[in-house]
């Protein structure tokens, strides 16, 4: 294949390169024919520029995920149907026959230009084919033009210089995807067309990727087989049922990454279907694959998820003790894998720290698993055990204790245990004040949680209003403190640095939101004047500094 030149589908062609190339053709019947065709091409040049513009404007304004080829080709067709009909004239039968001949000639001419390395001229010819008034007789040439345009756009993207704008490459690929989607939507890709591109492995691979992106699995499988690629990845992505997933399982049991993905998906699917025994079998195969010698790329997170899933299956089967054993095994294996390259694990203090982390992770994993299975009371009991452990090893005032209390409060609020949620948030508030002081943005966040429960869930507007006002006072202090920091910041001159600008904007927005919430409570209480003053008048903190 000759070296292709970079070209964009949106650029208008200048000069008479098509005419020049045709004028040099041999003096034969074919030469005389192409000479006559060149005159026709000249007459069509103006309309073809319009066609390219329509294609460019339409494709450029659409999203790849919506596959805009239908709209593009309809625009191409509509923009030139009147030109085509007026040019040919005559009856419909003559029109159909002439349309077929014209499409055939333009496709062949474009292929000649492409082989000669004249990409713009080839592009011009094939776009004109898309603009013809098509009939069933000429559809094969329309499909061939779409296929040729797909290949051309991929080659143009591949031959752009390394320093070329990424947007140009993306546009070529987007155009290729558009043409290919239109093609496969109308007609299966002939086997011989796929065979043609095998000589260029790069182009063939690009076509395979496009076919998978637009979920055209049959031609993707066929092309992957021709390229001697593993087709299990395609089968895995096209699988919609457990039966399809079972077909994706590796027969040679090499336990590659894809096979692990398939086994994990199967275990999840059978678990959701309530087929716990089958889910357990597939998950056991997954754990075996993760522990095999050939699985050198396994992460601690992947190992932990597999054992957690196994624990969930055991829990669904009513085997609680076995579930906890599986969960603990997963947590320990995950921690070992995550810390095996760290120097701290070789020291006694490092081992002790690792044991503490594993115990904390085990409590958290157990609580999350119980919550996932709807066992809220047992979940909260596990979190209470975690609190006791944290207070023992880290002390009663530490970020982990505050985080655990926050999580317990959110769980209670989610299941409508609002009094319990208030208790946990109030306890978290005490710990957070001891950690960061009374005027910290974390304190304001907890006050918002308490105010929301009293206001929206318990209907105690006075208490909700009191907590919102406390939050507003804290947020105001935090904002003023940030402004004081800005004055001594070396990076802040006439214009605030990015850090202070971001924080100031966040704090000011939060204050505005709190004012609105206070105004809403006044409104619900019937104090409309105070609601208006609070929401829009009082409490203005000025503009952000420039």
Short mmCIF file of C-alpha atoms in Angstrom, two decimals:
data_model
loop_
_atom_site.label_atom_id
_atom_site.label_comp_id
_atom_site.label_asym_id
_atom_site.label_seq_id
_atom_site.Cartn_x
_atom_site.Cartn_y
_atom_site.Cartn_z
CA UNK A 1 0.00 0.00 0.00
CA UNK A 2 1.48 3.41 -0.94
CA UNK A 3 2.31 5.94 1.70
CA UNK A 4 -0.83 7.87 2.57
CA UNK A 5 -0.95 11.58 3.06
CA UNK A 6 -2.61 13.22 6.04
CA UNK A 7 -5.97 14.61 5.13
CA UNK A 8 -9.10 15.55 7.00
CA UNK A 9 -12.61 14.81 5.89
CA UNK A 10 -13.60 18.34 6.74
CA UNK A 11 -11.13 20.04 4.42
CA UNK A 12 -12.22 21.19 0.96
CA UNK A 13 -10.05 20.04 -1.94
CA UNK A 14 -8.45 22.60 -4.17
CA UNK A 15 -6.91 22.24 -7.62
CA UNK A 16 -7.60 19.80 -10.44
CA UNK A 17 -5.72 16.73 -9.21
CA UNK A 18 -8.55 14.37 -10.20
CA UNK A 19 -8.66 15.74 -13.74
CA UNK A 20 -4.88 15.63 -14.04
CA UNK A 21 -4.72 12.02 -12.93
CA UNK A 22 -7.42 11.02 -15.40
CA UNK A 23 -5.82 12.90 -18.29
CA UNK A 24 -2.72 10.72 -17.98
CA UNK A 25 -4.73 7.50 -18.38
CA UNK A 26 -3.90 5.24 -21.39
CA UNK A 27 -5.61 5.95 -24.71
CA UNK A 28 -8.04 3.02 -24.67
CA UNK A 29 -11.71 2.41 -24.18
CA UNK A 30 -11.22 2.64 -20.42
CA UNK A 31 -9.16 5.80 -20.88
CA UNK A 32 -11.89 7.41 -23.01
CA UNK A 33 -14.44 6.41 -20.44
CA UNK A 34 -12.52 7.94 -17.54
CA UNK A 35 -11.98 11.03 -19.63
CA UNK A 36 -15.72 11.44 -19.97
CA UNK A 37 -16.09 10.67 -16.27
CA UNK A 38 -13.65 13.43 -15.37
CA UNK A 39 -15.95 16.00 -16.97
CA UNK A 40 -18.76 14.67 -14.86
CA UNK A 41 -16.61 14.87 -11.73
CA UNK A 42 -15.85 18.52 -12.49
CA UNK A 43 -19.57 19.27 -12.71
CA UNK A 44 -20.06 17.46 -9.44
CA UNK A 45 -17.19 19.19 -7.63
CA UNK A 46 -19.32 21.96 -6.18
CA UNK A 47 -21.95 19.57 -4.87
CA UNK A 48 -19.31 17.26 -3.40
CA UNK A 49 -17.82 20.13 -1.43
CA UNK A 50 -21.27 20.74 -0.01
CA UNK A 51 -21.56 17.07 0.84
CA UNK A 52 -18.24 17.08 2.71
CA UNK A 53 -19.29 20.17 4.63
CA UNK A 54 -22.57 18.58 5.66
CA UNK A 55 -20.72 15.44 6.77
CA UNK A 56 -18.18 17.46 8.71
CA UNK A 57 -20.71 19.67 10.47
CA UNK A 58 -22.98 16.79 11.36
CA UNK A 59 -20.32 14.39 12.59
CA UNK A 60 -18.51 17.11 14.48
CA UNK A 61 -21.58 17.98 16.53
CA UNK A 62 -22.51 14.47 17.59
CA UNK A 63 -21.29 12.23 20.34
CA UNK A 64 -19.44 9.02 19.62
CA UNK A 65 -21.55 7.11 22.07
CA UNK A 66 -24.72 7.91 20.10
CA UNK A 67 -23.26 6.54 16.82
CA UNK A 68 -24.35 9.48 14.65
CA UNK A 69 -23.83 7.77 11.28
CA UNK A 70 -27.54 7.56 10.59
CA UNK A 71 -27.88 11.33 10.73
CA UNK A 72 -24.68 11.94 8.75
CA UNK A 73 -25.55 9.69 5.85
CA UNK A 74 -29.13 10.93 5.77
CA UNK A 75 -27.80 14.45 5.47
CA UNK A 76 -25.43 13.31 2.74
CA UNK A 77 -28.26 11.65 0.86
CA UNK A 78 -30.75 14.49 1.24
CA UNK A 79 -28.23 17.16 0.25
CA UNK A 80 -27.56 15.63 -3.15
CA UNK A 81 -30.73 13.77 -4.17
CA UNK A 82 -32.09 16.76 -6.04
CA UNK A 83 -28.77 17.31 -7.80
CA UNK A 84 -28.64 13.68 -8.85
CA UNK A 85 -32.23 13.59 -10.09
CA UNK A 86 -31.92 16.80 -12.08
CA UNK A 87 -28.67 15.68 -13.64
CA UNK A 88 -29.96 12.35 -14.86
CA UNK A 89 -33.58 13.08 -15.66
CA UNK A 90 -35.78 10.44 -17.31
CA UNK A 91 -37.77 7.58 -15.83
CA UNK A 92 -37.14 5.78 -12.55
CA UNK A 93 -35.83 2.68 -14.33
CA UNK A 94 -33.27 4.71 -16.22
CA UNK A 95 -32.43 6.56 -13.04
CA UNK A 96 -31.79 3.35 -11.12
CA UNK A 97 -29.62 1.90 -13.90
CA UNK A 98 -27.62 5.09 -14.31
CA UNK A 99 -27.24 5.37 -10.52
CA UNK A 100 -25.74 1.90 -10.36
CA UNK A 101 -23.28 2.62 -13.19
CA UNK A 102 -22.31 5.95 -11.75
CA UNK A 103 -21.76 4.50 -8.27
CA UNK A 104 -19.67 1.66 -9.71
CA UNK A 105 -17.52 4.04 -11.74
CA UNK A 106 -16.94 6.39 -8.81
CA UNK A 107 -16.01 3.53 -6.47
CA UNK A 108 -13.51 2.16 -8.99
CA UNK A 109 -12.09 5.59 -9.70
CA UNK A 110 -11.70 6.25 -5.97
CA UNK A 111 -9.86 2.95 -5.52
CA UNK A 112 -7.49 3.85 -8.33
CA UNK A 113 -6.79 7.22 -6.75
CA UNK A 114 -6.27 5.57 -3.36
CA UNK A 115 -3.76 3.09 -4.77
CA UNK A 116 -1.92 6.00 -6.37
CA UNK A 117 -1.69 7.71 -2.97
CA UNK A 118 -4.14 10.50 -3.85
CA UNK A 119 -6.24 10.27 -0.71
CA UNK A 120 -8.17 13.51 -1.14
CA UNK A 121 -9.31 12.52 -4.61
CA UNK A 122 -10.33 9.07 -3.39
CA UNK A 123 -12.21 10.66 -0.52
CA UNK A 124 -13.99 12.95 -2.96
CA UNK A 125 -15.14 10.07 -5.19
CA UNK A 126 -16.44 7.89 -2.36
CA UNK A 127 -18.27 10.76 -0.70
CA UNK A 128 -19.99 11.41 -4.02
CA UNK A 129 -21.17 7.80 -4.04
CA UNK A 130 -22.85 8.39 -0.67
CA UNK A 131 -24.56 11.42 -2.15
CA UNK A 132 -26.17 9.55 -5.04
CA UNK A 133 -29.81 8.58 -5.25
CA UNK A 134 -29.46 4.88 -4.45
CA UNK A 135 -31.53 1.96 -5.57
CA UNK A 136 -31.35 -1.73 -4.59
CA UNK A 137 -29.19 -2.29 -7.68
CA UNK A 138 -26.57 0.23 -6.55
CA UNK A 139 -26.55 -0.61 -2.83
CA UNK A 140 -23.49 -2.85 -3.13
CA UNK A 141 -21.39 0.06 -4.34
CA UNK A 142 -22.70 2.32 -1.60
CA UNK A 143 -21.59 -0.31 0.92
CA UNK A 144 -18.20 -0.60 -0.75
CA UNK A 145 -17.79 3.18 -0.55
CA UNK A 146 -18.59 3.10 3.17
CA UNK A 147 -16.04 0.34 3.70
CA UNK A 148 -13.39 2.20 1.71
CA UNK A 149 -14.05 5.39 3.66
CA UNK A 150 -13.66 3.49 6.93
CA UNK A 151 -10.27 2.11 5.89
CA UNK A 152 -9.13 5.47 4.53
CA UNK A 153 -9.99 7.31 7.75
CA UNK A 154 -8.13 4.74 9.84
CA UNK A 155 -5.06 5.03 7.63
CA UNK A 156 -5.18 8.81 7.80
CA UNK A 157 -5.28 8.61 11.61
CA UNK A 158 -2.38 6.13 11.66
CA UNK A 159 -0.15 8.18 9.36
CA UNK A 160 -0.48 11.50 11.16
CA UNK A 161 2.83 12.74 12.62
CA UNK A 162 3.51 12.05 16.27
CA UNK A 163 3.27 15.75 17.04
CA UNK A 164 -0.14 16.03 15.36
CA UNK A 165 -3.09 17.27 17.36
CA UNK A 166 -4.87 14.44 19.17
CA UNK A 167 -8.16 15.98 18.10
CA UNK A 168 -7.27 15.32 14.45
CA UNK A 169 -6.62 11.65 15.15
CA UNK A 170 -9.79 11.39 17.16
CA UNK A 171 -11.77 13.00 14.33
CA UNK A 172 -10.46 10.52 11.77
CA UNK A 173 -11.30 7.63 14.07
CA UNK A 174 -14.72 9.08 14.74
CA UNK A 175 -15.38 9.34 11.02
CA UNK A 176 -14.25 5.74 10.53
CA UNK A 177 -16.59 4.56 13.26
CA UNK A 178 -19.45 6.49 11.69
CA UNK A 179 -18.99 4.93 8.26
CA UNK A 180 -18.50 1.43 9.69
CA UNK A 181 -21.62 1.65 11.83
CA UNK A 182 -23.68 2.70 8.81
CA UNK A 183 -22.22 -0.15 6.77
CA UNK A 184 -22.90 -2.97 9.26
CA UNK A 185 -26.34 -1.53 9.91
CA UNK A 186 -27.32 -2.14 6.29
CA UNK A 187 -25.38 -5.24 5.24
CA UNK A 188 -23.00 -7.85 6.68
CA UNK A 189 -19.34 -7.23 5.90
CA UNK A 190 -18.31 -9.69 3.16
CA UNK A 191 -15.64 -12.18 4.13
CA UNK A 192 -13.40 -11.13 1.26
CA UNK A 193 -13.33 -7.53 2.48
CA UNK A 194 -12.02 -8.68 5.85
CA UNK A 195 -9.50 -10.86 4.04
CA UNK A 196 -8.22 -7.83 2.08
CA UNK A 197 -7.15 -5.87 5.16
CA UNK A 198 -5.20 -8.75 6.75
CA UNK A 199 -2.09 -7.64 4.87
CA UNK A 200 -2.03 -4.54 7.07
CA UNK A 201 -2.13 -5.76 10.67
CA UNK A 202 -2.46 -2.24 12.07
CA UNK A 203 -5.53 -1.41 10.01
CA UNK A 204 -7.05 -4.83 10.68
CA UNK A 205 -6.56 -4.35 14.44
CA UNK A 206 -8.14 -0.90 14.26
CA UNK A 207 -11.15 -2.30 12.42
CA UNK A 208 -11.46 -5.02 15.07
CA UNK A 209 -11.45 -2.40 17.83
CA UNK A 210 -14.14 -0.39 16.03
CA UNK A 211 -16.31 -3.46 15.57
CA UNK A 212 -16.09 -4.19 19.29
CA UNK A 213 -16.84 -0.55 20.17
CA UNK A 214 -20.06 -0.60 18.13
CA UNK A 215 -20.87 -4.11 19.46
CA UNK A 216 -20.84 -5.87 16.10
CA UNK A 217 -19.79 -9.19 17.55
CA UNK A 218 -20.16 -11.52 14.55
CA UNK A 219 -17.76 -9.70 12.22
CA UNK A 220 -15.49 -8.98 15.20
CA UNK A 221 -15.25 -12.69 15.99
CA UNK A 222 -14.62 -13.52 12.33
CA UNK A 223 -11.86 -10.92 12.01
CA UNK A 224 -10.29 -11.95 15.33
CA UNK A 225 -10.12 -15.54 14.13
CA UNK A 226 -8.49 -14.43 10.88
CA UNK A 227 -5.97 -12.43 12.91
CA UNK A 228 -5.42 -15.51 15.09
CA UNK A 229 -6.42 -13.55 18.17
CA UNK A 230 -7.98 -14.95 21.35
CA UNK A 231 -11.73 -14.59 20.86
CA UNK A 232 -12.63 -15.16 24.51
CA UNK A 233 -12.43 -11.42 25.24
CA UNK A 234 -15.02 -10.73 22.54
CA UNK A 235 -17.24 -13.54 23.73
CA UNK A 236 -16.96 -12.25 27.30
CA UNK A 237 -18.05 -8.74 26.31
CA UNK A 238 -20.95 -10.00 24.19
CA UNK A 239 -22.17 -12.40 26.91
CA UNK A 240 -25.66 -11.57 28.21
CA UNK A 241 -26.50 -14.77 30.11
CA UNK A 242 -24.72 -17.26 32.33
CA UNK A 243 -24.84 -19.72 29.44
CA UNK A 244 -22.86 -17.28 27.29
CA UNK A 245 -20.41 -16.71 30.12
CA UNK A 246 -19.91 -20.44 30.57
CA UNK A 247 -18.85 -20.61 26.90
CA UNK A 248 -16.16 -18.01 27.59
CA UNK A 249 -14.35 -20.10 30.16
CA UNK A 250 -10.84 -21.01 29.10
CA UNK A 251 -10.51 -24.64 28.00
CA UNK A 252 -6.79 -24.84 28.68
CA UNK A 253 -7.24 -23.60 32.29
CA UNK A 254 -4.30 -21.19 32.10
CA UNK A 255 -6.17 -18.92 34.48
CA UNK A 256 -5.41 -15.75 32.57
CA UNK A 257 -6.87 -12.42 33.59
CA UNK A 258 -9.82 -12.83 31.24
CA UNK A 259 -10.65 -16.25 32.68
CA UNK A 260 -10.66 -14.72 36.15
CA UNK A 261 -13.05 -12.03 34.97
CA UNK A 262 -15.36 -14.67 33.51
CA UNK A 263 -15.34 -16.76 36.70
CA UNK A 264 -15.99 -13.67 38.83
CA UNK A 265 -18.92 -12.64 36.61
CA UNK A 266 -20.33 -16.16 36.76
CA UNK A 267 -20.12 -16.30 40.56
CA UNK A 268 -21.87 -12.92 40.82
CA UNK A 269 -24.58 -13.93 38.35
CA UNK A 270 -25.36 -17.24 40.09
CA UNK A 271 -25.37 -15.47 43.47
CA UNK A 272 -27.92 -12.93 42.22
CA UNK A 273 -30.04 -15.78 40.80
CA UNK A 274 -30.01 -17.57 44.15
CA UNK A 275 -28.03 -20.53 42.76
CA UNK A 276 -25.66 -20.51 45.73
CA UNK A 277 -24.08 -23.94 45.23
CA UNK A 278 -23.13 -23.15 41.62
CA UNK A 279 -21.93 -19.70 42.67
CA UNK A 280 -19.73 -21.32 45.29
CA UNK A 281 -18.22 -23.67 42.69
CA UNK A 282 -17.35 -20.85 40.31
CA UNK A 283 -15.95 -18.70 43.10
CA UNK A 284 -13.79 -21.61 44.26
CA UNK A 285 -12.43 -21.87 40.70
CA UNK A 286 -11.76 -18.13 40.80
CA UNK A 287 -9.78 -18.41 44.06
CA UNK A 288 -7.84 -21.33 42.60
CA UNK A 289 -7.03 -19.23 39.54
CA UNK A 290 -5.88 -16.32 41.72
CA UNK A 291 -3.58 -18.61 43.71
CA UNK A 292 -2.09 -20.38 40.68
CA UNK A 293 1.57 -19.90 39.83
CA UNK A 294 0.74 -18.51 36.39
CA UNK A 295 -1.30 -15.67 37.94
CA UNK A 296 1.55 -13.23 38.52
CA UNK A 297 -0.49 -10.01 38.17
CA UNK A 298 -2.98 -10.59 41.01
CA UNK A 299 -3.51 -7.63 43.35
CA UNK A 300 -4.44 -7.69 47.01
CA UNK A 301 -7.73 -5.96 46.18
CA UNK A 302 -8.65 -8.66 43.67
CA UNK A 303 -7.86 -11.40 46.19
CA UNK A 304 -9.87 -9.67 48.92
CA UNK A 305 -12.93 -9.29 46.65
CA UNK A 306 -12.87 -12.98 45.74
CA UNK A 307 -12.82 -14.12 49.38
CA UNK A 308 -15.42 -11.51 50.34
CA UNK A 309 -17.68 -12.83 47.61
CA UNK A 310 -17.13 -16.37 48.88
CA UNK A 311 -18.04 -15.22 52.39
CA UNK A 312 -21.21 -13.64 51.05
CA UNK A 313 -22.19 -16.93 49.38
CA UNK A 314 -21.56 -18.85 52.62
CA UNK A 315 -23.62 -16.26 54.50
CA UNK A 316 -26.46 -16.74 52.01
CA UNK A 317 -26.24 -20.49 52.64
CA UNK A 318 -26.52 -19.90 56.39
CA UNK A 319 -22.93 -20.99 57.10
CA UNK A 320 -21.98 -17.96 59.20
CA UNK A 321 -18.84 -19.29 60.85
CA UNK A 322 -17.38 -20.50 57.55
CA UNK A 323 -18.21 -17.11 56.04
CA UNK A 324 -16.20 -15.27 58.70
CA UNK A 325 -13.28 -17.67 58.26
CA UNK A 326 -13.29 -17.01 54.51
CA UNK A 327 -13.51 -13.27 55.07
CA UNK A 328 -10.60 -13.30 57.51
CA UNK A 329 -8.51 -15.37 55.12
CA UNK A 330 -9.15 -12.86 52.35
CA UNK A 331 -8.26 -9.87 54.52
CA UNK A 332 -5.01 -11.48 55.66
CA UNK A 333 -3.98 -12.51 52.15
CA UNK A 334 -4.78 -9.04 50.83
CA UNK A 335 -2.75 -7.34 53.58
CA UNK A 336 0.17 -9.70 53.01
CA UNK A 337 0.20 -8.99 49.27
CA UNK A 338 -0.12 -5.22 49.77
CA UNK A 339 2.75 -5.08 52.29
CA UNK A 340 5.12 -7.68 50.93
CA UNK A 341 7.26 -5.05 49.17
CA UNK A 342 7.34 -2.62 52.10
CA UNK A 343 10.38 -2.48 54.35
CA UNK A 344 8.27 -1.90 57.47
CA UNK A 345 6.90 -5.44 57.40
CA UNK A 346 10.36 -6.79 58.14
CA UNK A 347 10.45 -5.10 61.56
CA UNK A 348 8.56 -6.15 64.65
CA UNK A 349 6.78 -2.78 64.88
CA UNK A 350 5.82 -3.09 61.22
CA UNK A 351 4.37 -6.56 61.74
CA UNK A 352 2.40 -5.32 64.76
CA UNK A 353 1.06 -2.39 62.76
CA UNK A 354 0.11 -4.69 59.92
CA UNK A 355 -1.78 -6.98 62.32
CA UNK A 356 -3.71 -4.00 63.69
CA UNK A 357 -4.62 -2.85 60.20
CA UNK A 358 -5.77 -6.34 59.25
CA UNK A 359 -7.99 -6.55 62.31
CA UNK A 360 -9.55 -3.18 61.55
CA UNK A 361 -10.07 -4.15 57.90
CA UNK A 362 -11.64 -7.44 59.00
CA UNK A 363 -14.18 -5.66 61.22
CA UNK A 364 -15.04 -3.24 58.42
CA UNK A 365 -15.37 -6.00 55.83
CA UNK A 366 -17.60 -8.02 58.15
CA UNK A 367 -19.84 -5.01 58.85
CA UNK A 368 -20.15 -4.12 55.17
CA UNK A 369 -20.99 -7.73 54.29
CA UNK A 370 -23.71 -7.89 56.95
CA UNK A 371 -25.15 -4.59 55.74
CA UNK A 372 -25.13 -5.86 52.16
CA UNK A 373 -27.22 -8.82 53.31
CA UNK A 374 -29.68 -6.59 55.16
CA UNK A 375 -28.56 -7.61 58.65
CA UNK A 376 -28.41 -4.09 60.05
CA UNK A 377 -28.46 -4.97 63.76
CA UNK A 378 -25.53 -7.37 63.39
CA UNK A 379 -23.74 -4.78 61.23
CA UNK A 380 -24.00 -2.17 63.99
CA UNK A 381 -22.86 -4.71 66.58
CA UNK A 382 -19.75 -5.36 64.48
CA UNK A 383 -19.10 -1.62 64.22
CA UNK A 384 -19.39 -1.38 68.01
CA UNK A 385 -16.80 -4.13 68.33
CA UNK A 386 -14.62 -2.13 65.95
CA UNK A 387 -15.04 0.96 68.14
CA UNK A 388 -13.88 -0.98 71.19
CA UNK A 389 -10.86 -2.24 69.25
CA UNK A 390 -9.99 1.24 67.93
CA UNK A 391 -10.21 2.82 71.38
CA UNK A 392 -7.90 0.13 72.69
CA UNK A 393 -5.18 0.35 70.02
CA UNK A 394 -5.48 4.00 68.92
CA UNK A 395 -7.20 5.78 71.78
CA UNK A 396 -10.72 7.20 72.21
CA UNK A 397 -9.95 10.32 70.15
CA UNK A 398 -8.70 9.47 66.69
CA UNK A 399 -9.89 9.99 63.09
CA UNK A 400 -10.78 6.28 62.76
CA UNK A 401 -13.22 6.50 65.68
CA UNK A 402 -14.86 9.61 64.18
CA UNK A 403 -15.14 7.95 60.78
CA UNK A 404 -16.71 4.81 62.28
CA UNK A 405 -19.27 6.84 64.23
CA UNK A 406 -20.15 8.77 61.09
CA UNK A 407 -20.70 5.53 59.19
CA UNK A 408 -22.93 4.17 61.94
CA UNK A 409 -24.97 7.37 61.92
CA UNK A 410 -25.47 7.18 58.16
CA UNK A 411 -26.58 3.54 58.38
CA UNK A 412 -29.15 4.34 61.06
CA UNK A 413 -30.47 7.29 59.09
CA UNK A 414 -30.77 5.12 55.98
CA UNK A 415 -32.98 2.58 57.79
CA UNK A 416 -34.98 5.39 59.48
CA UNK A 417 -33.57 4.85 62.99
CA UNK A 418 -33.27 8.59 63.47
CA UNK A 419 -32.82 8.78 67.24
CA UNK A 420 -29.94 6.30 67.03
CA UNK A 421 -28.48 8.31 64.14
CA UNK A 422 -28.63 11.50 66.23
CA UNK A 423 -26.81 9.71 69.05
CA UNK A 424 -23.98 8.54 66.78
CA UNK A 425 -23.62 11.95 65.08
CA UNK A 426 -23.56 13.72 68.46
CA UNK A 427 -20.80 11.39 69.63
CA UNK A 428 -18.90 11.99 66.41
CA UNK A 429 -19.27 15.74 66.96
CA UNK A 430 -17.57 15.49 70.37
CA UNK A 431 -14.64 13.47 68.98
CA UNK A 432 -14.22 15.80 65.99
CA UNK A 433 -14.13 18.92 68.19
CA UNK A 434 -11.42 17.33 70.31
CA UNK A 435 -9.47 16.42 67.17
CA UNK A 436 -9.71 19.64 65.14
CA UNK A 437 -11.22 22.30 67.39
CA UNK A 438 -14.67 23.85 67.52
CA UNK A 439 -14.28 25.86 64.33
CA UNK A 440 -13.43 23.33 61.66
CA UNK A 441 -15.28 22.56 58.45
CA UNK A 442 -15.72 18.93 59.63
CA UNK A 443 -17.63 20.23 62.63
CA UNK A 444 -19.94 22.17 60.31
CA UNK A 445 -20.56 19.00 58.26
CA UNK A 446 -21.73 17.04 61.33
CA UNK A 447 -23.93 19.94 62.44
CA UNK A 448 -25.57 19.81 59.01
CA UNK A 449 -26.29 16.08 59.47
CA UNK A 450 -27.96 16.73 62.83
CA UNK A 451 -29.91 19.73 61.52
CA UNK A 452 -31.18 17.78 58.51
CA UNK A 453 -32.52 14.92 60.65
CA UNK A 454 -34.31 17.26 63.06
CA UNK A 455 -35.68 19.40 60.24
CA UNK A 456 -36.62 16.91 57.51
CA UNK A 457 -37.13 13.63 59.38
CA UNK A 458 -38.27 14.44 62.92
CA UNK A 459 -40.07 17.70 62.14
CA UNK A 460 -38.42 19.52 65.05
CA UNK A 461 -37.81 22.82 63.27
CA UNK A 462 -36.47 24.72 66.31
CA UNK A 463 -33.70 22.17 66.89
CA UNK A 464 -32.94 22.00 63.19
CA UNK A 465 -32.70 25.80 63.04
CA UNK A 466 -30.38 25.85 66.05
CA UNK A 467 -27.95 23.38 64.49
CA UNK A 468 -28.00 25.20 61.13
CA UNK A 469 -27.16 28.49 62.86
CA UNK A 470 -24.28 26.81 64.67
CA UNK A 471 -23.04 25.46 61.35
CA UNK A 472 -23.29 28.92 59.79
CA UNK A 473 -21.23 30.41 62.62
CA UNK A 474 -18.52 27.76 62.16
CA UNK A 475 -18.47 28.27 58.38
CA UNK A 476 -18.12 32.03 58.83
CA UNK A 477 -15.11 31.59 61.11
CA UNK A 478 -13.54 29.13 58.68
CA UNK A 479 -14.02 31.60 55.80
CA UNK A 480 -12.46 34.50 57.72
CA UNK A 481 -9.57 32.30 58.81
CA UNK A 482 -8.93 31.37 55.19
CA UNK A 483 -8.90 35.04 54.24
CA UNK A 484 -6.36 35.74 56.99
CA UNK A 485 -4.19 32.91 55.67
CA UNK A 486 -4.41 34.42 52.22
CA UNK A 487 -2.91 37.69 53.43
CA UNK A 488 0.28 35.93 54.54
CA UNK A 489 0.42 33.57 51.57
CA UNK A 490 3.51 34.18 49.42
CA UNK A 491 1.74 32.87 46.30
CA UNK A 492 -1.20 35.28 46.67
CA UNK A 493 -0.44 38.68 45.19
CA UNK A 494 -2.90 40.74 43.19
CA UNK A 495 -4.62 37.47 42.38
CA UNK A 496 -5.39 34.62 44.79
CA UNK A 497 -3.46 31.40 44.37
CA UNK A 498 -5.35 28.34 43.15
CA UNK A 499 -5.47 26.75 46.61
CA UNK A 500 -6.98 29.74 48.36
CA UNK A 501 -9.29 30.55 45.49
CA UNK A 502 -10.72 27.02 45.57
CA UNK A 503 -11.16 26.99 49.35
CA UNK A 504 -12.69 30.46 49.47
CA UNK A 505 -15.18 29.55 46.77
CA UNK A 506 -16.14 26.32 48.55
CA UNK A 507 -16.62 28.03 51.90
CA UNK A 508 -18.62 30.89 50.43
CA UNK A 509 -20.87 28.48 48.52
CA UNK A 510 -21.41 26.44 51.67
CA UNK A 511 -22.38 29.56 53.61
CA UNK A 512 -24.88 30.48 50.92
CA UNK A 513 -26.38 26.99 51.04
CA UNK A 514 -26.69 27.11 54.83
CA UNK A 515 -28.45 30.49 54.62
CA UNK A 516 -30.99 29.01 52.22
CA UNK A 517 -31.63 26.07 54.55
CA UNK A 518 -32.19 28.45 57.46
CA UNK A 519 -34.55 30.50 55.32
CA UNK A 520 -36.45 27.33 54.36
CA UNK A 521 -37.08 26.49 58.02
CA UNK A 522 -38.34 30.04 58.66
CA UNK A 523 -40.65 29.63 55.66
CA UNK A 524 -42.02 26.30 56.92
CA UNK A 525 -42.55 27.90 60.34
CA UNK A 526 -44.60 30.71 58.75
CA UNK A 527 -42.04 33.46 59.33
CA UNK A 528 -41.91 34.63 55.69
CA UNK A 529 -40.17 37.95 56.33
CA UNK A 530 -37.31 36.29 58.17
CA UNK A 531 -37.14 33.64 55.46
CA UNK A 532 -36.59 36.30 52.78
CA UNK A 533 -34.06 38.25 54.82
CA UNK A 534 -32.07 35.16 55.75
CA UNK A 535 -32.01 33.62 52.28
CA UNK A 536 -31.31 36.74 50.23
CA UNK A 537 -30.46 39.69 52.48
CA UNK A 538 -28.65 39.03 55.71
CA UNK A 539 -25.42 37.13 55.99
CA UNK A 540 -23.76 38.31 52.80
CA UNK A 541 -20.05 37.70 52.87
CA UNK A 542 -19.01 39.72 49.88
CA UNK A 543 -17.33 38.71 46.66
CA UNK A 544 -14.36 36.48 46.25
CA UNK A 545 -11.07 38.37 45.95
CA UNK A 546 -9.58 38.51 42.48
#
